[in-house]
Amino acid sequence: EALARLQREGFVDVSFRSGWQVKPFDFKQFEQLYDVRIILEIAAVKKLCEMEPGPNLEDLKRIWLVKPEDRLEDGPSVCALDERFHEQLIEATGNREMARIHHEVTERLRIIRRIDFTQRNRIEATYDEHAKILRTIIERRAEEVKGYLKSHIEASKAEVRKITLHMLYEAQQQNPD
């Protein structure tokens, strides 16, 4: 079942009589999924800024609007909270189809997004950027929040790309064919 899911998501191929084979990392697909994610999330934060009454963001505020000493430092935990932050922004719009599509994109990106939370500075940046996004939504500054959100996702995408390239380079150096 896990292999079939990896095949659907484009990470492995199945060959008749020769089994499963890991596909080379497809940066183009990675970029396209991030582009879709940015479009969905920008539309969501715009809608959140325009909603009457305003959206309920209390759960997000309790997690992300905290003092630095109250922040989590565990990468996998912050990664899960980060994913949930973005899903909750979409869900808060009340648009179930947008949430469904966003969830599918998130599922496909999950395997590589985890890389972003292996460095302390990225964990701190995530807290700072999420707090800024939330405050700007609360203040209903749609144009600003769209820019903050796009920058936040683009920074994550760039970091994941850089780390992935470095990991691929190291693997190639260890196993030259």
CSV table of C-alpha atoms in Angstrom, one decimal:
chain,number,residue,atom,x,y,z
A,1,GLU,CA,0.0,0.0,0.0
A,2,ALA,CA,2.8,2.4,0.9
A,3,LEU,CA,4.6,1.6,-2.4
A,4,ALA,CA,1.4,2.2,-4.4
A,5,ARG,CA,1.0,5.6,-2.7
A,6,LEU,CA,4.6,6.5,-3.5
A,7,GLN,CA,3.9,5.5,-7.1
A,8,ARG,CA,0.7,7.7,-7.2
A,9,GLU,CA,2.7,10.6,-5.9
A,10,GLY,CA,5.5,10.1,-8.5
A,11,PHE,CA,8.3,8.9,-6.2
A,12,VAL,CA,8.6,5.3,-7.5
A,13,ASP,CA,7.9,3.3,-10.6
A,14,VAL,CA,6.9,-0.3,-10.9
A,15,SER,CA,8.4,-2.3,-13.6
A,16,PHE,CA,7.0,-5.6,-14.8
A,17,ARG,CA,9.1,-8.5,-13.4
A,18,SER,CA,11.8,-6.2,-12.0
A,19,GLY,CA,9.9,-4.6,-9.0
A,20,TRP,CA,10.0,-1.1,-7.7
A,21,GLN,CA,12.5,1.6,-8.5
A,22,VAL,CA,12.9,5.0,-7.0
A,23,LYS,CA,12.5,7.8,-9.5
A,24,PRO,CA,15.0,10.6,-9.7
A,25,PHE,CA,13.9,13.6,-7.7
A,26,ASP,CA,11.7,15.8,-10.0
A,27,PHE,CA,12.4,19.5,-9.2
A,28,LYS,CA,9.9,20.6,-11.8
A,29,GLN,CA,7.0,18.7,-10.1
A,30,PHE,CA,8.2,20.1,-6.7
A,31,GLU,CA,8.1,23.7,-8.1
A,32,GLN,CA,4.6,23.1,-9.6
A,33,LEU,CA,3.2,21.8,-6.3
A,34,TYR,CA,4.6,24.7,-4.4
A,35,ASP,CA,3.1,27.1,-7.0
A,36,VAL,CA,-0.4,25.5,-6.5
A,37,ARG,CA,0.1,25.8,-2.8
A,38,ILE,CA,0.9,29.5,-3.0
A,39,ILE,CA,-2.1,30.2,-5.2
A,40,LEU,CA,-4.5,28.4,-2.8
A,41,GLU,CA,-3.1,29.9,0.3
A,42,ILE,CA,-3.0,33.5,-1.1
A,43,ALA,CA,-6.7,33.1,-2.1
A,44,ALA,CA,-7.5,31.8,1.4
A,45,VAL,CA,-5.8,34.6,3.4
A,46,LYS,CA,-7.5,37.2,1.1
A,47,LYS,CA,-10.8,35.7,1.9
A,48,LEU,CA,-10.0,35.5,5.6
A,49,CYS,CA,-9.3,39.2,5.7
A,50,GLU,CA,-12.6,39.9,4.0
A,51,MET,CA,-14.9,37.6,6.0
A,52,GLU,CA,-17.7,39.0,8.2
A,53,PRO,CA,-17.5,38.1,10.9
A,54,GLY,CA,-13.8,37.5,11.0
A,55,PRO,CA,-12.5,33.9,11.1
A,56,ASN,CA,-11.9,32.0,14.3
A,57,LEU,CA,-8.2,31.8,14.6
A,58,GLU,CA,-7.9,31.2,18.3
A,59,ASP,CA,-6.3,27.7,18.0
A,60,LEU,CA,-3.6,29.1,15.7
A,61,LYS,CA,-3.0,32.1,18.0
A,62,ARG,CA,-2.4,29.8,21.0
A,63,ILE,CA,0.3,27.9,19.1
A,64,TRP,CA,2.0,30.6,17.1
A,65,LEU,CA,1.6,33.9,19.1
A,66,VAL,CA,3.8,32.8,22.0
A,67,LYS,CA,6.9,34.1,23.6
A,68,PRO,CA,10.2,32.7,22.2
A,69,GLU,CA,10.8,30.7,25.4
A,70,ASP,CA,7.5,29.0,25.0
A,71,ARG,CA,8.2,27.8,21.4
A,72,LEU,CA,8.8,24.2,20.6
A,73,GLU,CA,12.3,23.3,19.3
A,74,ASP,CA,11.7,19.7,18.1
A,75,GLY,CA,11.8,19.7,14.3
A,76,PRO,CA,9.2,17.0,13.6
A,77,SER,CA,6.7,18.5,16.0
A,78,VAL,CA,7.1,22.0,14.5
A,79,CYS,CA,6.8,20.5,11.0
A,80,ALA,CA,3.5,18.9,12.0
A,81,LEU,CA,2.3,22.2,13.5
A,82,ASP,CA,3.4,24.1,10.4
A,83,GLU,CA,1.5,21.8,8.1
A,84,ARG,CA,-1.6,22.1,10.3
A,85,PHE,CA,-1.2,26.0,10.4
A,86,HIS,CA,-1.5,26.1,6.6
A,87,GLU,CA,-4.4,23.6,6.5
A,88,GLN,CA,-6.3,25.6,9.2
A,89,LEU,CA,-5.9,28.8,7.3
A,90,ILE,CA,-7.6,27.1,4.3
A,91,GLU,CA,-10.2,25.4,6.5
A,92,ALA,CA,-11.1,28.7,8.2
A,93,THR,CA,-12.4,30.0,4.8
A,94,GLY,CA,-15.2,27.4,4.9
A,95,ASN,CA,-14.4,26.3,1.4
A,96,ARG,CA,-14.3,22.5,1.6
A,97,GLU,CA,-13.1,22.0,-2.0
A,98,MET,CA,-10.2,24.3,-1.5
A,99,ALA,CA,-9.3,22.5,1.7
A,100,ARG,CA,-9.5,19.1,-0.1
A,101,ILE,CA,-7.2,20.3,-2.9
A,102,HIS,CA,-4.8,21.9,-0.5
A,103,HIS,CA,-4.7,18.7,1.5
A,104,GLU,CA,-3.8,16.7,-1.6
A,105,VAL,CA,-1.0,19.1,-2.4
A,106,THR,CA,0.2,19.0,1.2
A,107,GLU,CA,0.3,15.2,1.1
A,108,ARG,CA,2.4,15.2,-2.0
A,109,LEU,CA,4.9,17.8,-0.6
A,110,ARG,CA,5.1,16.3,2.9
A,111,ILE,CA,8.0,14.0,2.2
A,112,ILE,CA,10.2,16.9,1.2
A,113,ARG,CA,8.8,19.6,3.4
A,114,ARG,CA,10.1,17.8,6.5
A,115,ILE,CA,13.6,18.7,5.4
A,116,ASP,CA,12.9,22.4,6.2
A,117,PHE,CA,12.7,21.7,9.9
A,118,THR,CA,16.1,20.1,10.4
A,119,GLN,CA,17.7,23.5,11.1
A,120,ARG,CA,17.1,25.6,14.2
A,121,ASN,CA,17.0,28.9,12.3
A,122,ARG,CA,14.2,27.6,10.1
A,123,ILE,CA,12.1,26.7,13.2
A,124,GLU,CA,12.6,30.2,14.6
A,125,ALA,CA,11.7,31.7,11.2
A,126,THR,CA,8.6,29.6,11.0
A,127,TYR,CA,7.3,30.9,14.3
A,128,ASP,CA,8.1,34.5,13.5
A,129,GLU,CA,6.6,34.3,10.0
A,130,HIS,CA,3.4,32.5,11.2
A,131,ALA,CA,2.9,35.2,13.9
A,132,LYS,CA,3.3,37.9,11.3
A,133,ILE,CA,0.8,36.3,9.0
A,134,LEU,CA,-1.7,35.8,11.8
A,135,ARG,CA,-1.4,39.3,13.1
A,136,THR,CA,-1.9,40.7,9.6
A,137,ILE,CA,-5.0,38.6,9.0
A,138,ILE,CA,-6.4,39.7,12.3
A,139,GLU,CA,-5.7,43.3,11.2
A,140,ARG,CA,-7.4,42.6,7.9
A,141,ARG,CA,-4.5,43.8,5.8
A,142,ALA,CA,-5.1,41.5,2.8
A,143,GLU,CA,-2.4,42.9,0.4
A,144,GLU,CA,0.3,42.7,3.1
A,145,VAL,CA,-0.6,39.2,4.3
A,146,LYS,CA,-0.6,37.9,0.7
A,147,GLY,CA,3.0,39.1,0.4
A,148,TYR,CA,4.1,37.7,3.8
A,149,LEU,CA,2.5,34.4,3.0
A,150,LYS,CA,4.1,34.1,-0.4
A,151,SER,CA,7.5,35.1,1.0
A,152,HIS,CA,7.1,32.5,3.8
A,153,ILE,CA,6.3,29.7,1.4
A,154,GLU,CA,9.0,30.8,-1.1
A,155,ALA,CA,11.7,30.8,1.7
A,156,SER,CA,10.7,27.3,2.7
A,157,LYS,CA,10.7,26.1,-0.9
A,158,ALA,CA,14.2,27.6,-1.4
A,159,GLU,CA,15.6,26.0,1.8
A,160,VAL,CA,14.1,22.6,0.9
A,161,ARG,CA,15.6,22.9,-2.6
A,162,LYS,CA,19.0,23.8,-1.2
A,163,ILE,CA,19.1,21.0,1.3
A,164,THR,CA,17.8,18.5,-1.2
A,165,LEU,CA,20.5,19.5,-3.7
A,166,HIS,CA,23.1,19.2,-1.0
A,167,MET,CA,21.9,15.8,0.1
A,168,LEU,CA,21.8,14.5,-3.5
A,169,TYR,CA,25.4,15.8,-4.0
A,170,GLU,CA,26.6,14.1,-0.9
A,171,ALA,CA,24.9,10.8,-1.9
A,172,GLN,CA,26.5,11.0,-5.3
A,173,GLN,CA,30.0,11.6,-3.7
A,174,GLN,CA,29.6,8.6,-1.5
A,175,ASN,CA,28.3,6.3,-4.3
A,176,PRO,CA,30.0,7.3,-7.6
A,177,ASP,CA,29.1,5.0,-10.4
